[in-house]
PDB file of C-alpha atoms in Angstrom:
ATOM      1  CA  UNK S   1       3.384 162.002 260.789  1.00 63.00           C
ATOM      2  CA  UNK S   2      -0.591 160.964 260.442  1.00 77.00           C
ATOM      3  CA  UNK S   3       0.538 158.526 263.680  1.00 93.00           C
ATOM      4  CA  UNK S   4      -2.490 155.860 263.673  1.00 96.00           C
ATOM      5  CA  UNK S   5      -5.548 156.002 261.668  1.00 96.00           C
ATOM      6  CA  UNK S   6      -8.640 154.539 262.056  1.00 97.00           C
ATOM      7  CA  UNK S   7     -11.255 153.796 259.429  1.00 96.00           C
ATOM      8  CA  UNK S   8     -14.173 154.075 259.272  1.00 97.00           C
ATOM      9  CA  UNK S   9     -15.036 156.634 261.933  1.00 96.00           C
ATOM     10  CA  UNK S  10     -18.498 156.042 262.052  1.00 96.00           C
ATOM     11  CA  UNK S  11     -20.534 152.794 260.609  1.00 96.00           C
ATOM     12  CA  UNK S  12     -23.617 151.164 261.034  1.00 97.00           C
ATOM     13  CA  UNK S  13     -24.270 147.342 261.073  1.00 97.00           C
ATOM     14  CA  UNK S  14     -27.307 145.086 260.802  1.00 97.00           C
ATOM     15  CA  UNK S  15     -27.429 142.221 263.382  1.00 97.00           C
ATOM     16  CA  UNK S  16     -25.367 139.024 261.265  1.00 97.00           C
ATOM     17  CA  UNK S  17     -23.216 141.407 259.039  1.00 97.00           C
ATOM     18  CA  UNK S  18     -19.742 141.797 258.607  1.00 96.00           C
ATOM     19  CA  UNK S  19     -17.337 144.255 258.733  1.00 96.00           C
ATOM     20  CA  UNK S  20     -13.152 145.260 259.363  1.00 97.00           C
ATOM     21  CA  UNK S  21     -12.475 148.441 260.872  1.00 98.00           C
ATOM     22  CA  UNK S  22      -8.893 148.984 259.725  1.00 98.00           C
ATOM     23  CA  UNK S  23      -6.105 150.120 261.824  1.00 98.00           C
ATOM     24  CA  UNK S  24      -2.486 151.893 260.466  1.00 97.00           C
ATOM     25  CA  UNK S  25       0.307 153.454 261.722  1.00 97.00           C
ATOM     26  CA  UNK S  26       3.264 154.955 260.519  1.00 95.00           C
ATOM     27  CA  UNK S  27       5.683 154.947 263.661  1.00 92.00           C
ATOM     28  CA  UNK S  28       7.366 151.770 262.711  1.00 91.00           C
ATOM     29  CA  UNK S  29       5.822 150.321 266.379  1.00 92.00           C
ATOM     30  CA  UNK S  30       6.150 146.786 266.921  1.00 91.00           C
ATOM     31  CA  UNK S  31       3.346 146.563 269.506  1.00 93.00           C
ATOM     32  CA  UNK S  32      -0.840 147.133 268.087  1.00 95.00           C
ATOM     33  CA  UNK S  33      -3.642 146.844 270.193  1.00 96.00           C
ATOM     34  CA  UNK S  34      -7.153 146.619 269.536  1.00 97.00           C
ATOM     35  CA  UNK S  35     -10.148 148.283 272.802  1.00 96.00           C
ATOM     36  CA  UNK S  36     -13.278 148.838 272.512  1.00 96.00           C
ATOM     37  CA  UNK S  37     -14.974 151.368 275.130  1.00 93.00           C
ATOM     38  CA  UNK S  38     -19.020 151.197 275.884  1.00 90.00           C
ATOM     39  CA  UNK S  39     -20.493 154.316 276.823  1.00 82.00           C
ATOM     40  CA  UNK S  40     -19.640 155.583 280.502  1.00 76.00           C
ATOM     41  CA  UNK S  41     -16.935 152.894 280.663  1.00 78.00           C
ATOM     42  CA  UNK S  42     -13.179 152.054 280.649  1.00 85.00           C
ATOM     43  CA  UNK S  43     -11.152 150.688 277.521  1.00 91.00           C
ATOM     44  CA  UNK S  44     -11.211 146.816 277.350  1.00 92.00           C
ATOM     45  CA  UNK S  45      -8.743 145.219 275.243  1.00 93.00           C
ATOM     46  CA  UNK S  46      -9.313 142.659 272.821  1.00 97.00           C
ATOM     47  CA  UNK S  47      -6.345 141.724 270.759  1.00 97.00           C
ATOM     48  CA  UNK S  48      -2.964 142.735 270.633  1.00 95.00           C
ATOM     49  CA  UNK S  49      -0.093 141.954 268.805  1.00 95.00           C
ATOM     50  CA  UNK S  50       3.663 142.725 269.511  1.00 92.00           C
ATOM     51  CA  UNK S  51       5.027 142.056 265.946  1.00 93.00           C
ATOM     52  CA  UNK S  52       3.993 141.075 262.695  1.00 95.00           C
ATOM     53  CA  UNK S  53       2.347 137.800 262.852  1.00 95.00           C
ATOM     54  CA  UNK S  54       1.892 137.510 266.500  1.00 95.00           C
ATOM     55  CA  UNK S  55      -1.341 138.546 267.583  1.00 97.00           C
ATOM     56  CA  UNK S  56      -3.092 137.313 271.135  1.00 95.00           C
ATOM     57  CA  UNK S  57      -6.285 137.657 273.261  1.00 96.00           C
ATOM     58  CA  UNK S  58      -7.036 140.455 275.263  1.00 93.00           C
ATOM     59  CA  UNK S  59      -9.739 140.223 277.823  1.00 91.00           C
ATOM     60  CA  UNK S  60     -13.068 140.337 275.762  1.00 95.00           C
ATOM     61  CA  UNK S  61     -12.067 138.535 271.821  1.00 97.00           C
ATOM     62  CA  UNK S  62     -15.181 136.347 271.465  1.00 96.00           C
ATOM     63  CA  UNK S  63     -16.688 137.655 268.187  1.00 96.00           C
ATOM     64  CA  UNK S  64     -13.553 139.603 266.475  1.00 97.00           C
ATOM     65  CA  UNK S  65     -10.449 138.545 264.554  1.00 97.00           C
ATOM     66  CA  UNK S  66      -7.146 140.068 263.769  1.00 98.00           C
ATOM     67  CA  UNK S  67      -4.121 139.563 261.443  1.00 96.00           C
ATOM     68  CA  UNK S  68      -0.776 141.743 261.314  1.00 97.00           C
ATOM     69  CA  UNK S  69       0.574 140.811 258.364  1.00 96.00           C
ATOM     70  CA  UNK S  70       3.012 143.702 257.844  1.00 96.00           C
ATOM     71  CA  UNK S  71       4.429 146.288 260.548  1.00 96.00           C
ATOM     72  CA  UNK S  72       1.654 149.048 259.515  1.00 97.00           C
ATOM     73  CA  UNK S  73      -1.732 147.423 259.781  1.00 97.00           C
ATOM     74  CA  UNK S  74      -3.946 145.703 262.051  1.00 98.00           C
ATOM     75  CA  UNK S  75      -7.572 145.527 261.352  1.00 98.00           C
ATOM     76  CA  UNK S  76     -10.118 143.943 263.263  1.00 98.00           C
ATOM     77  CA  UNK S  77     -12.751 141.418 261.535  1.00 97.00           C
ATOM     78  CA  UNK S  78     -15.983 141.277 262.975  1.00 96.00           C
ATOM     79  CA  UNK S  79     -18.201 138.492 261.547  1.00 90.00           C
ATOM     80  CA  UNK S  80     -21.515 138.018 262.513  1.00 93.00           C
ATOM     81  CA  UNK S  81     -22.330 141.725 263.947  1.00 96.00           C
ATOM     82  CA  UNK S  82     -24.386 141.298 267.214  1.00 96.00           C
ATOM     83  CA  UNK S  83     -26.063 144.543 269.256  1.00 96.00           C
ATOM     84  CA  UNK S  84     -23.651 143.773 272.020  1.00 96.00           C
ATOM     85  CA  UNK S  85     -20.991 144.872 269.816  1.00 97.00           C
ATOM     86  CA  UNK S  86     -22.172 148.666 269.583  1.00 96.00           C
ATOM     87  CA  UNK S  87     -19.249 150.271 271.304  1.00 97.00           C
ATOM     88  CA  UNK S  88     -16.186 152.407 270.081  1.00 96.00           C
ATOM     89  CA  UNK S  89     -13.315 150.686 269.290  1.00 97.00           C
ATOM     90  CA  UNK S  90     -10.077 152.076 269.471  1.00 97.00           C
ATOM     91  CA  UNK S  91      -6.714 151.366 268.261  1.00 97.00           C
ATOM     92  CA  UNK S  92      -3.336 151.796 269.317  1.00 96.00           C
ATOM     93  CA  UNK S  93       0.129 151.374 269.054  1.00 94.00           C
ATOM     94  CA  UNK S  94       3.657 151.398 271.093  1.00 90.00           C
ATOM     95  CA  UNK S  95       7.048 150.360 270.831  1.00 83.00           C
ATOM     96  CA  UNK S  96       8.267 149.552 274.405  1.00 74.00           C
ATOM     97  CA  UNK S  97      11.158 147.556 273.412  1.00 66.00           C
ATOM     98  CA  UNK S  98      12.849 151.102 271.948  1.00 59.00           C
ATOM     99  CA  UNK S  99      12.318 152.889 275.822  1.00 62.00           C
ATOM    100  CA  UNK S 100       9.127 153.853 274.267  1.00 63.00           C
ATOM    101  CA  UNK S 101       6.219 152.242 276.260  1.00 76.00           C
ATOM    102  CA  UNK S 102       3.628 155.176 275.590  1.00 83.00           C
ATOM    103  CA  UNK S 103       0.616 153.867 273.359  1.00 88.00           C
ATOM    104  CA  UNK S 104      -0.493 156.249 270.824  1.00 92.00           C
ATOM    105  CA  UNK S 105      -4.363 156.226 270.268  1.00 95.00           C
ATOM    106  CA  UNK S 106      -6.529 156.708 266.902  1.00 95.00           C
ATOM    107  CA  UNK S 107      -9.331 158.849 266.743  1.00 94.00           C
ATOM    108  CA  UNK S 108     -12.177 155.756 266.986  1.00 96.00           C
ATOM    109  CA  UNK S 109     -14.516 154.225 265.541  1.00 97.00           C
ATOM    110  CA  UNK S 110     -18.114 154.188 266.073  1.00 96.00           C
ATOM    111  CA  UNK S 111     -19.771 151.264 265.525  1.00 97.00           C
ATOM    112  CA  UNK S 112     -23.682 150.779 265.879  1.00 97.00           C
ATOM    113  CA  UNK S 113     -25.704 147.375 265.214  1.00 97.00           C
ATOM    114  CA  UNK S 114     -29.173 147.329 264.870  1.00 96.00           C
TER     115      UNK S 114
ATOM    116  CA  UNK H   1      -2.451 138.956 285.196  1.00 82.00           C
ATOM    117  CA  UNK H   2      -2.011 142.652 285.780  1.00 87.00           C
ATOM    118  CA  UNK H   3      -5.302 144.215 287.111  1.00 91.00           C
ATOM    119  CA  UNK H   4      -5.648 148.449 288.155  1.00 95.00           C
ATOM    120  CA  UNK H   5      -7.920 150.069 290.032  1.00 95.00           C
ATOM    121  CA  UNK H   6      -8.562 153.775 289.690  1.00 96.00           C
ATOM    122  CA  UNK H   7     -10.824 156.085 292.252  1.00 96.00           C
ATOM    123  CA  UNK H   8     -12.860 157.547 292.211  1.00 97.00           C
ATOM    124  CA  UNK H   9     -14.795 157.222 288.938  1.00 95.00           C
ATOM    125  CA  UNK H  10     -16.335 160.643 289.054  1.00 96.00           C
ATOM    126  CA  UNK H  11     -14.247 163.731 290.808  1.00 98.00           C
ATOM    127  CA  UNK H  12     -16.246 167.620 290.160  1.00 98.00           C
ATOM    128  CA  UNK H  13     -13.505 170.367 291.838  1.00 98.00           C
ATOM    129  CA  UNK H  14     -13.606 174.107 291.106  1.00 98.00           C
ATOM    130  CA  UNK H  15     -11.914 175.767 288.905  1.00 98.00           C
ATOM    131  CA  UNK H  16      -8.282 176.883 290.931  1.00 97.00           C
ATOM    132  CA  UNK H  17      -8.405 173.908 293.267  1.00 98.00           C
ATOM    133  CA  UNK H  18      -6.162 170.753 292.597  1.00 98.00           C
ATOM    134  CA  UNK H  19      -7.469 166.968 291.349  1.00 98.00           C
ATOM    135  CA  UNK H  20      -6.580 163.860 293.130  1.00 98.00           C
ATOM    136  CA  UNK H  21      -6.841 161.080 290.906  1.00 98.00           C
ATOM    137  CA  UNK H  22      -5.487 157.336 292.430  1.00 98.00           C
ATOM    138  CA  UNK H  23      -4.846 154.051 291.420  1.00 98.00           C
ATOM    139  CA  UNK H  24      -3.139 150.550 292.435  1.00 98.00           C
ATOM    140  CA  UNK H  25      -1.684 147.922 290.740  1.00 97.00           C
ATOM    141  CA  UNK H  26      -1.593 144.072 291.406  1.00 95.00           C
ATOM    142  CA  UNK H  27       1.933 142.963 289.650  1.00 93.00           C
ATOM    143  CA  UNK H  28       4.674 144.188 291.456  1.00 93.00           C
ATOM    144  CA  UNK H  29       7.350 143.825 288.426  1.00 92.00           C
ATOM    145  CA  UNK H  30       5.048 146.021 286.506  1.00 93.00           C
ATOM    146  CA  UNK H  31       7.281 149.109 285.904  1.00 91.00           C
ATOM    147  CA  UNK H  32       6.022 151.863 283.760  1.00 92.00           C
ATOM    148  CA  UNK H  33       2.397 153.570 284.759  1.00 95.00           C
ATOM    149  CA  UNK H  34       1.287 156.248 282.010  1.00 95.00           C
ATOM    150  CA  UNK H  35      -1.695 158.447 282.337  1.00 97.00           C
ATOM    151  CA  UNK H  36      -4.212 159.354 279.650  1.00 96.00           C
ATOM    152  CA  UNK H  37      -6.367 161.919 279.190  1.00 97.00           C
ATOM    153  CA  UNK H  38      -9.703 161.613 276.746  1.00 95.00           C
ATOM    154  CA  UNK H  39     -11.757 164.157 275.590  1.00 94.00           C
ATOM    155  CA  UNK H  40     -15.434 163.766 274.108  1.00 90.00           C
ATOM    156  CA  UNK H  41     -15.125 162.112 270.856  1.00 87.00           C
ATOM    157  CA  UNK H  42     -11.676 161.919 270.973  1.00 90.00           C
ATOM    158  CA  UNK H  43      -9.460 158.956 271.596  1.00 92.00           C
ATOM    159  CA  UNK H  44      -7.055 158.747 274.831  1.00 94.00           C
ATOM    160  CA  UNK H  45      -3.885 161.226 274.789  1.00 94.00           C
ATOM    161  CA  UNK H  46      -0.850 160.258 276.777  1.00 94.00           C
ATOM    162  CA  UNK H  47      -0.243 163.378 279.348  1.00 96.00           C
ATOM    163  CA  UNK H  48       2.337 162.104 281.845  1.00 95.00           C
ATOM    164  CA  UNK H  49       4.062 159.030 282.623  1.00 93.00           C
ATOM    165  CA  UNK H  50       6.753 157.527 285.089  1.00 93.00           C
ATOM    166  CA  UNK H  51       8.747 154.476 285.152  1.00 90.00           C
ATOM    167  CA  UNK H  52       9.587 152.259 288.514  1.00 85.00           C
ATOM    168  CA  UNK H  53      12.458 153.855 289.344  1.00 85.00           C
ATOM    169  CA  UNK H  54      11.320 157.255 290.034  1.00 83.00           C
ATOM    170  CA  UNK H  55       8.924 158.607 293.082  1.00 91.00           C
ATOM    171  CA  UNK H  56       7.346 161.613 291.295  1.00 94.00           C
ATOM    172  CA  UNK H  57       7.545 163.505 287.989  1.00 94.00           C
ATOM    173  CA  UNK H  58       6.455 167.074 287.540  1.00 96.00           C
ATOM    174  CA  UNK H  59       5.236 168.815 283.917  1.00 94.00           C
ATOM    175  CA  UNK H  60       4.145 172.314 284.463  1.00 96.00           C
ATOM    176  CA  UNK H  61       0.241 171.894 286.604  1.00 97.00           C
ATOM    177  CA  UNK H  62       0.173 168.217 286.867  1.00 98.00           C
ATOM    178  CA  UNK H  63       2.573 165.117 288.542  1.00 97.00           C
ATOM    179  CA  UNK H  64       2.421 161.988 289.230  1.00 97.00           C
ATOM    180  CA  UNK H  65       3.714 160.220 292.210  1.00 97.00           C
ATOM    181  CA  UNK H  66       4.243 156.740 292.629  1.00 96.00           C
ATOM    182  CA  UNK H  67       4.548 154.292 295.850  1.00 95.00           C
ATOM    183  CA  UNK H  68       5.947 150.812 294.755  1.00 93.00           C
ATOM    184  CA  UNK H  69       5.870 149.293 298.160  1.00 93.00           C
ATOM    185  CA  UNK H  70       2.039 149.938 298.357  1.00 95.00           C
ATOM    186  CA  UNK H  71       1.546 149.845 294.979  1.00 96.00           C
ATOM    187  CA  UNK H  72      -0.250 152.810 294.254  1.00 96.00           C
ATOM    188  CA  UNK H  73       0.244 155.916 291.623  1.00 97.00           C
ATOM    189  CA  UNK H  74      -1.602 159.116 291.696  1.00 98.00           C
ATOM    190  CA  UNK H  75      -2.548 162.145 289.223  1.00 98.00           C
ATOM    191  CA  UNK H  76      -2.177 165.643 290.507  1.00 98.00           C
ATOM    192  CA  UNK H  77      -3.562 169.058 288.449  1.00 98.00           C
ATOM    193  CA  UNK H  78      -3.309 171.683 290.647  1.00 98.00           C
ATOM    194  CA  UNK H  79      -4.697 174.891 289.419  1.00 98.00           C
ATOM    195  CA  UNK H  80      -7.370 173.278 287.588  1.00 98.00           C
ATOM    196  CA  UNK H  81      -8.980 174.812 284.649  1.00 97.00           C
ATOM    197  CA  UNK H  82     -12.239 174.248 282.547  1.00 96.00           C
ATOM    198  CA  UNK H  83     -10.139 172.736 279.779  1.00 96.00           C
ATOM    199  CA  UNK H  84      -8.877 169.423 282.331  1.00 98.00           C
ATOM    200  CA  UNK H  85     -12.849 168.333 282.321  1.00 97.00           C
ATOM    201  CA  UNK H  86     -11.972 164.875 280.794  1.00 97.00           C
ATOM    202  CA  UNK H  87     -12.397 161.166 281.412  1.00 96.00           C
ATOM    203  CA  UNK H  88      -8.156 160.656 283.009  1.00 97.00           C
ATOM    204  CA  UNK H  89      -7.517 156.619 282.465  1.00 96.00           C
ATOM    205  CA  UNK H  90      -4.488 155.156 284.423  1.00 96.00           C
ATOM    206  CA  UNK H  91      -2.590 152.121 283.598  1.00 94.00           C
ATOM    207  CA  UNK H  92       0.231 149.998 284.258  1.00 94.00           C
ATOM    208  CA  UNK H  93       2.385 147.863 282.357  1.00 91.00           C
ATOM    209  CA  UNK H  94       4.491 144.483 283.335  1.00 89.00           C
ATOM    210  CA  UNK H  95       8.161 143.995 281.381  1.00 86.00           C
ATOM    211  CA  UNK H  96       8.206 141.661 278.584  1.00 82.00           C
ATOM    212  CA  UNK H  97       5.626 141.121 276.048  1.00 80.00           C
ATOM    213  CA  UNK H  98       2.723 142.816 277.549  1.00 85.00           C
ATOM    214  CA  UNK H  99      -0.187 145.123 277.034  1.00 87.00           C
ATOM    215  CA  UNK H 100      -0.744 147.866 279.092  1.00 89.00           C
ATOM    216  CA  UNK H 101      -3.647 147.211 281.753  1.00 91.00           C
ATOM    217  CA  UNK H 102      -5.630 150.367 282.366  1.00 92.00           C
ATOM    218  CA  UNK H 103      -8.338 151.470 284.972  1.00 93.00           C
ATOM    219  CA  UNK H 104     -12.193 151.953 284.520  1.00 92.00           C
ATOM    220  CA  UNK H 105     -11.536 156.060 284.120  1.00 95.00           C
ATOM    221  CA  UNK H 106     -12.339 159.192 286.744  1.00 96.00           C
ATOM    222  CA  UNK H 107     -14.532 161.596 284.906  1.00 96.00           C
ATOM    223  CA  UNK H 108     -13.051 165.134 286.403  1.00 97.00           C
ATOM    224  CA  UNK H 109     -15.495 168.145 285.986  1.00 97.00           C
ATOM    225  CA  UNK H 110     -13.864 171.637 286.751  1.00 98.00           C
ATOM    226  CA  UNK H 111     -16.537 174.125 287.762  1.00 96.00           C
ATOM    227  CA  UNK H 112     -16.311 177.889 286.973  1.00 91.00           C
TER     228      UNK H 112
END
């Protein structure tokens, strides 16, 4: 099992591009999230989505998007790249409806804008 | 909404002495508290968890108790080694359709 993959793992933006950073898994989990984590700091969630086509806000969405249209994916749109997005972002998944609440985390992805 | 607290942010211990990590919880229906452990340039790895209905579970060096009357949950590594120094995240989740809610982090540095 690859469990969930992130991609890219490192990328570089200029201020007012775009970019997805994709998100799969192959768990067959119901429940993706989407964090991001700024140096020194905690994980701060900003979407999540318990099933395909369900997706809601976490605590910090302004500036991304998401869309689940199948089981597998969830990437996360980011249009108009700003500095204060420069984190790493980190996605997840879990199936607590299965006894199963544990959230399985991808590698990251490193995201710079300049 | 669910919202955790974990202290302290920073914990250095020497290697063969036990880590204290602690953390409370707002919701009381929240019912399953996992802890994760993340290594530099790595992303978060579950290491223990325990559900509502238990006081303490036990895997090898570390446990985790939890007090659902006062809310709290702790990490223990006894024994520590050079290979625990990692940022430890808490975090707590309610029932239903709900993300889990996880604390700021306690950087733990073993000493040799």
């Amino acid at each position: 099992n690859a469990g969930v993959t992130q991609t890219p793992k490192f990328r570089i933006l200029k201020i007012g591009q775009s970019m997805t950073l994709q998100c799969t898994q192959d768990m067959n989990h119901n429940y993706m999230y989407w964090y991001r984590q700024d140096p020194g700091m905690g994980l701060k969630l900003i979407y999540y989505s318990v099933g395909a086509g369900i997706t809601d806000k976490g605590e910090v969405p302004n500036g991304y998007n998401v869309s689940r249209s199948t089981t597998e994916d969830f990437p996360l749109r980011l249009e108009l790249a700003a500095p204060s997005q420069t984190s790493v972002y980190f996605c997840a998944s879990s199936r607590p409806g299965q006894g199963s609440p544990e959230a399985f985390f991808g590698q990251g992805t490193r995201l710079t804008v300049v | 909404g669910e919202n955790v607290e974990q202290h302290p942010s920073t914990l250095s211990v020497q290697e063969g002495d036990s880590a204290v990590i602690k953390c409370t919880y707002s919701d009381s229906a929240s019912n399953y508290f996992p802890w994760y452990k993340q290594e530099l340039g790595k992303g978060p790895q579950l290491i223990i968890d325990i559900r509502s209905n238990v006081g303490e579970k036990k895997d090898q060096r570390i446990a985790v108790t939890l007090n659902k009357t006062a809310k709290h949950f702790s990490l223990h590594i006894t024994e520590t080694q050079p290979e625990d120094s990692a940022v430890y995240f808490c975090a707590s989740k309610e029932p239903g359709n709900t993300p889990l809610v996880f604390g700021k982090g306690t950087r733990l540095s073993v000493i040799a």
